[in-house]
C-alpha atoms as a printed R data frame, in Angstrom:
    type eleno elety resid chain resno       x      y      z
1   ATOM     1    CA   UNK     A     1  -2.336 30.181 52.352
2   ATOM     2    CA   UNK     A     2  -5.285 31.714 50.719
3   ATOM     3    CA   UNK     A     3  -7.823 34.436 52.403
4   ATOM     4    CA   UNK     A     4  -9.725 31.618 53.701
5   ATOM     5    CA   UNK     A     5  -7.097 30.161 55.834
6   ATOM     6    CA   UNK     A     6  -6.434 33.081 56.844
7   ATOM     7    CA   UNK     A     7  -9.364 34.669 58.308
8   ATOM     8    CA   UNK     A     8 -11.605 31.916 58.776
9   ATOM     9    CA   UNK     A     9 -11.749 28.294 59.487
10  ATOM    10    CA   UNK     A    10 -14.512 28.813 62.376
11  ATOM    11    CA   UNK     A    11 -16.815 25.772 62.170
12  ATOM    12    CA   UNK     A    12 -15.121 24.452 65.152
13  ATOM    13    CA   UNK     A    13 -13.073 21.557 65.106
14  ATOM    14    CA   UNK     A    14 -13.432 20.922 61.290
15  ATOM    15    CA   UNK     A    15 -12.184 23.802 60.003
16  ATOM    16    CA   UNK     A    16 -14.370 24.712 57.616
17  ATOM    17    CA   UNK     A    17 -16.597 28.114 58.316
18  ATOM    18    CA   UNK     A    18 -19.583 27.754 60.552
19  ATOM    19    CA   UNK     A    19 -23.041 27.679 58.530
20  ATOM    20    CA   UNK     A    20 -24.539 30.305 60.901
21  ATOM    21    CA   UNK     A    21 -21.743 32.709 61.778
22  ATOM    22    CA   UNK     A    22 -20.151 32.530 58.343
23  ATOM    23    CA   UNK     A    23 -23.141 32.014 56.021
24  ATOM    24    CA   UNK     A    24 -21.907 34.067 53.487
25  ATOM    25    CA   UNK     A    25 -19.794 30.908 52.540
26  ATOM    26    CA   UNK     A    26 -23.004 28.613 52.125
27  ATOM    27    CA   UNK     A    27 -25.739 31.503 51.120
28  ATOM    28    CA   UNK     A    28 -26.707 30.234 47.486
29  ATOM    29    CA   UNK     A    29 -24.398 27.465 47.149
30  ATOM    30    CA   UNK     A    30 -27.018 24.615 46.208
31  ATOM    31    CA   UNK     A    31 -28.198 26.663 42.812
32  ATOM    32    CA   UNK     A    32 -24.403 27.481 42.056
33  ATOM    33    CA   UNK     A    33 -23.525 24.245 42.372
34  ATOM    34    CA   UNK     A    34 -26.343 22.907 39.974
35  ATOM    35    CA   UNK     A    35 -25.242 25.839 37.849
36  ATOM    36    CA   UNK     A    36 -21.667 24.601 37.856
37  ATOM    37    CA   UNK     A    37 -22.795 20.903 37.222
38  ATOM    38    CA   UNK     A    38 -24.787 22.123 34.120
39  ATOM    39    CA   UNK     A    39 -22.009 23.991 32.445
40  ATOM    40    CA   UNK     A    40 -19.202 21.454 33.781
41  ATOM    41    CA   UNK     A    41 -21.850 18.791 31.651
42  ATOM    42    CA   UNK     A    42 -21.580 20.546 28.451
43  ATOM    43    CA   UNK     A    43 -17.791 20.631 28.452
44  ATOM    44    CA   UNK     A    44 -18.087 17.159 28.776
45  ATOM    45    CA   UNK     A    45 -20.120 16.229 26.359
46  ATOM    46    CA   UNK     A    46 -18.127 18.615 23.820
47  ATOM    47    CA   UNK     A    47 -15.137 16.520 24.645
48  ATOM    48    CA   UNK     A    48 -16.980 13.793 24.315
49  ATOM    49    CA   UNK     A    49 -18.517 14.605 21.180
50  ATOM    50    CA   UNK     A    50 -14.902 15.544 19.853
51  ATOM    51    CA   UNK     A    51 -13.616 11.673 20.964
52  ATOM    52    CA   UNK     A    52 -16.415  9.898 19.548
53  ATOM    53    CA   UNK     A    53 -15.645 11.566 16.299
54  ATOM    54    CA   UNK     A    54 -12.280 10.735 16.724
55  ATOM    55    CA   UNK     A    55 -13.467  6.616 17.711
56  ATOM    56    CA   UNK     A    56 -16.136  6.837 15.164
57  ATOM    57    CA   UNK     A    57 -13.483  7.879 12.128
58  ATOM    58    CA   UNK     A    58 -10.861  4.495 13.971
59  ATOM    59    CA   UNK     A    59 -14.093  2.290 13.987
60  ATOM    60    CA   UNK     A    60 -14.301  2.485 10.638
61  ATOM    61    CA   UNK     A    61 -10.330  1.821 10.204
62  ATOM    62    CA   UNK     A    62 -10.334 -0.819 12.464
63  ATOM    63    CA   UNK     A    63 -13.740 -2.495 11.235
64  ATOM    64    CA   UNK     A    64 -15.317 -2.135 14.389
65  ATOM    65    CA   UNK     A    65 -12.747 -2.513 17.218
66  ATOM    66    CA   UNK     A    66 -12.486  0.956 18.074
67  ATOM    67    CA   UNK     A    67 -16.061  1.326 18.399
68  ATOM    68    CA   UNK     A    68 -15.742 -0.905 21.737
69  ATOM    69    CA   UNK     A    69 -13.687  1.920 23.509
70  ATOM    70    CA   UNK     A    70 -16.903  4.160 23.179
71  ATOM    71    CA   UNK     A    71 -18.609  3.233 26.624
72  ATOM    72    CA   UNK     A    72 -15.112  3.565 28.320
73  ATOM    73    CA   UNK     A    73 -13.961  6.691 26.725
74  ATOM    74    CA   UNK     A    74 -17.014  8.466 27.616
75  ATOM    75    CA   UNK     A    75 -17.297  7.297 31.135
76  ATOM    76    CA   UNK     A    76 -13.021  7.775 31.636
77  ATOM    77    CA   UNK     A    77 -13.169 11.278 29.764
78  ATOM    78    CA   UNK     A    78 -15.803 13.079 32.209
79  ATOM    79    CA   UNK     A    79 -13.986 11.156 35.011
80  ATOM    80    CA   UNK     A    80 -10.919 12.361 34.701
81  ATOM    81    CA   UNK     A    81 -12.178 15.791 33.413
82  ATOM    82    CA   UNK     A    82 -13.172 16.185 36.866
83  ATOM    83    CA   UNK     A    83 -10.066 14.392 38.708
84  ATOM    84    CA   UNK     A    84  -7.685 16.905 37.122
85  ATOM    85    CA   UNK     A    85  -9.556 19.985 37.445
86  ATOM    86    CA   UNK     A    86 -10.785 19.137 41.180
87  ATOM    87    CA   UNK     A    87  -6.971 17.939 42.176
88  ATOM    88    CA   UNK     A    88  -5.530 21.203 40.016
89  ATOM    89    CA   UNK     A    89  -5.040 23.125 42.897
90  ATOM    90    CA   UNK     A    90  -8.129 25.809 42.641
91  ATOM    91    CA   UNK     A    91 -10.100 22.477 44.007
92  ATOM    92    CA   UNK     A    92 -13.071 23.531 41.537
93  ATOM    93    CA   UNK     A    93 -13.913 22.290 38.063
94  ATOM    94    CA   UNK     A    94 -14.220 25.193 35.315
95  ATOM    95    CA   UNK     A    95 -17.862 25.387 36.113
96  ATOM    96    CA   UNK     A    96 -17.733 25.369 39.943
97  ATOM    97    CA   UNK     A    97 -14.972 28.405 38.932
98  ATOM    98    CA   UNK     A    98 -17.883 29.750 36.380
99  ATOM    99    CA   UNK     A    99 -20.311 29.696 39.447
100 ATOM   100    CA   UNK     A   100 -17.510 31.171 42.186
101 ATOM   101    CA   UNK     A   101 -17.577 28.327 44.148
102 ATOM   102    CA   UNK     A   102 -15.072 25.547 44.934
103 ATOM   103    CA   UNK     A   103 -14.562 22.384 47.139
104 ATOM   104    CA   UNK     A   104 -12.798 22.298 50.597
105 ATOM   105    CA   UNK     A   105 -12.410 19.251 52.985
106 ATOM   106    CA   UNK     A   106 -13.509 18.672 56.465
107 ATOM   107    CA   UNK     A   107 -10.172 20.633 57.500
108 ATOM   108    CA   UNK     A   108 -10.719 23.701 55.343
109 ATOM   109    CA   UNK     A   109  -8.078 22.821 52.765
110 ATOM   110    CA   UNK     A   110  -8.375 22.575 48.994
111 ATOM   111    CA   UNK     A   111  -8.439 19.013 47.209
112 ATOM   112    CA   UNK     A   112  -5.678 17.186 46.276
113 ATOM   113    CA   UNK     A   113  -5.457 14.840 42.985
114 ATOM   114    CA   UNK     A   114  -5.956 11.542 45.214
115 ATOM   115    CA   UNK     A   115  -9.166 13.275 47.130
116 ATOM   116    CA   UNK     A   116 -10.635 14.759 43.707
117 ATOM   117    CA   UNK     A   117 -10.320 10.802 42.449
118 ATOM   118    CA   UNK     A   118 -11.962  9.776 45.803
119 ATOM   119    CA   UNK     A   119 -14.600 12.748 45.814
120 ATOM   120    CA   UNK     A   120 -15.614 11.861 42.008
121 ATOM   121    CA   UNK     A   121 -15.384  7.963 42.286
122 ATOM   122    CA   UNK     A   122 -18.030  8.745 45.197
123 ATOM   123    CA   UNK     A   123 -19.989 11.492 42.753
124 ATOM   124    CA   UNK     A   124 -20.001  8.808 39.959
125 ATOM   125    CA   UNK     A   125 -21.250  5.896 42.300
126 ATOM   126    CA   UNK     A   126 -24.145  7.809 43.519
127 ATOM   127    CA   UNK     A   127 -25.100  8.680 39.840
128 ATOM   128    CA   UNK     A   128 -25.486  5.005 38.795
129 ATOM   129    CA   UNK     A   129 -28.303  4.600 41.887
130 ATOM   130    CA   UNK     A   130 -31.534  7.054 40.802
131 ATOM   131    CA   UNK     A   131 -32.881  6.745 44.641
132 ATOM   132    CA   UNK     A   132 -29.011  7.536 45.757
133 ATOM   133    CA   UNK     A   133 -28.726 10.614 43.736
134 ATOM   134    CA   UNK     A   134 -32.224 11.739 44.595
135 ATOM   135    CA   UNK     A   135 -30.947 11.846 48.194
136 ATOM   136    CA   UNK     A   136 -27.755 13.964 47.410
137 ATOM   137    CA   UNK     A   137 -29.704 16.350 45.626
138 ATOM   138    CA   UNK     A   138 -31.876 16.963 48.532
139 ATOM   139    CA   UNK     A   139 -29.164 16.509 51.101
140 ATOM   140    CA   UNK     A   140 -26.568 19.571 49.009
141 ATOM   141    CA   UNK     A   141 -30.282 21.330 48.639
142 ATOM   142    CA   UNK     A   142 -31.689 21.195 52.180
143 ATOM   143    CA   UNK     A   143 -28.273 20.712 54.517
144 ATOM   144    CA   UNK     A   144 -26.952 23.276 56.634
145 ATOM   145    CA   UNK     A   145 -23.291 22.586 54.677
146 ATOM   146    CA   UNK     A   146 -24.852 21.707 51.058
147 ATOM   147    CA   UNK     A   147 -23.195 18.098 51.210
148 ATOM   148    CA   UNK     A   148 -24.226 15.267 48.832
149 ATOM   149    CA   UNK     A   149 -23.498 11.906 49.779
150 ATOM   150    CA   UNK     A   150 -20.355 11.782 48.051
151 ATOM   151    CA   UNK     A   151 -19.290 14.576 50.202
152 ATOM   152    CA   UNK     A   152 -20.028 12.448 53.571
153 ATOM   153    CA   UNK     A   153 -17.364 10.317 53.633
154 ATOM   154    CA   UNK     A   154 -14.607 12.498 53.186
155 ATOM   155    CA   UNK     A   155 -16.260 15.622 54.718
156 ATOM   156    CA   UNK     A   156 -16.110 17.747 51.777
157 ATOM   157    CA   UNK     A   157 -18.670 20.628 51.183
158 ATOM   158    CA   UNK     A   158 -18.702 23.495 48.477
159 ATOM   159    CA   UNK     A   159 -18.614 26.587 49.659
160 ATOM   160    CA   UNK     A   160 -18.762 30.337 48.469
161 ATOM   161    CA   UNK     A   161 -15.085 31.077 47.146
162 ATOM   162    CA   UNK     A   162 -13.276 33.029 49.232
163 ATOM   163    CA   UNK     A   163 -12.265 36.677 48.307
């Protein structure tokens, strides 16, 4: 159990803390977590930039075949980038641990692999809908708990990280 568990837990029957009697949890989450999703995107497009190298180099090996992995490989690498680091236990990528803040669900808990794949397949939906992610970025902005649409479903909110 980690110091959350421990001590708090009070939003009631969710588990997660109360946005009033524990704000400290919530007080400046929506700029960390844009913070976190700025840093977490340059990792990404490093590793990117380090695969399409690496496809660029096979495409011209394979006269052209490997070039058709290119749209897959970059969608798949910031995917699972976020799958593995989510689901690693600390239930925060490196930049939501950059920007001391990680991801709980409705119960209080940290992710697990299978919710990280659920919470990002929901983060990468929303991003292929402007009007969709418009509404997440004001919903995480202007919420009590800072949730995006992708956070909805499962009842998953970033908080501050617990000390």
């Amino acid at each position: 159990m980690d110091a959350f568990s421990n001590s708090f837990g009070t939003g009631g029957e969710s588990g997660l803390p109360h946005p009033v009697r524990d704000h400290q949890f919530y007080d400046g989450v929506p700029m960390r977590r844009f913070a976190a999703f700025v840093i977490d995107l340059i990792i990404i497009l490093a590793i990117d930039a380090a695969a399409m190298a690496v496809l660029g180099v096979l495409g011209l090996v394979t006269f052209g075949l490997a070039w058709l992995l290119i749209g897959v490989t970059w969608f798949a690498l910031g995917f699972f980038y976020r799958v593995f680091t989510l689901g690693s236990g600390a239930s925060a990528t490196p930049g939501m641990r950059v920007a001391g803040i990680e991801i709980r669900t409705a119960s209080g808990r940290r992710l697990t692999m299978n919710e990280a794949a659920i919470h990002t397949g929901g983060l990468y939906f929303a991003m292929l809908f402007v009007p969709l992610q418009i509404v997440s970025v004001l919903m995480m902005a202007f919420g009590p708990l800072g949730r995006g649409l992708h956070d909805l479903p499962m009842g998953t909110t970033a908080i501050n990280k617990p000390v």
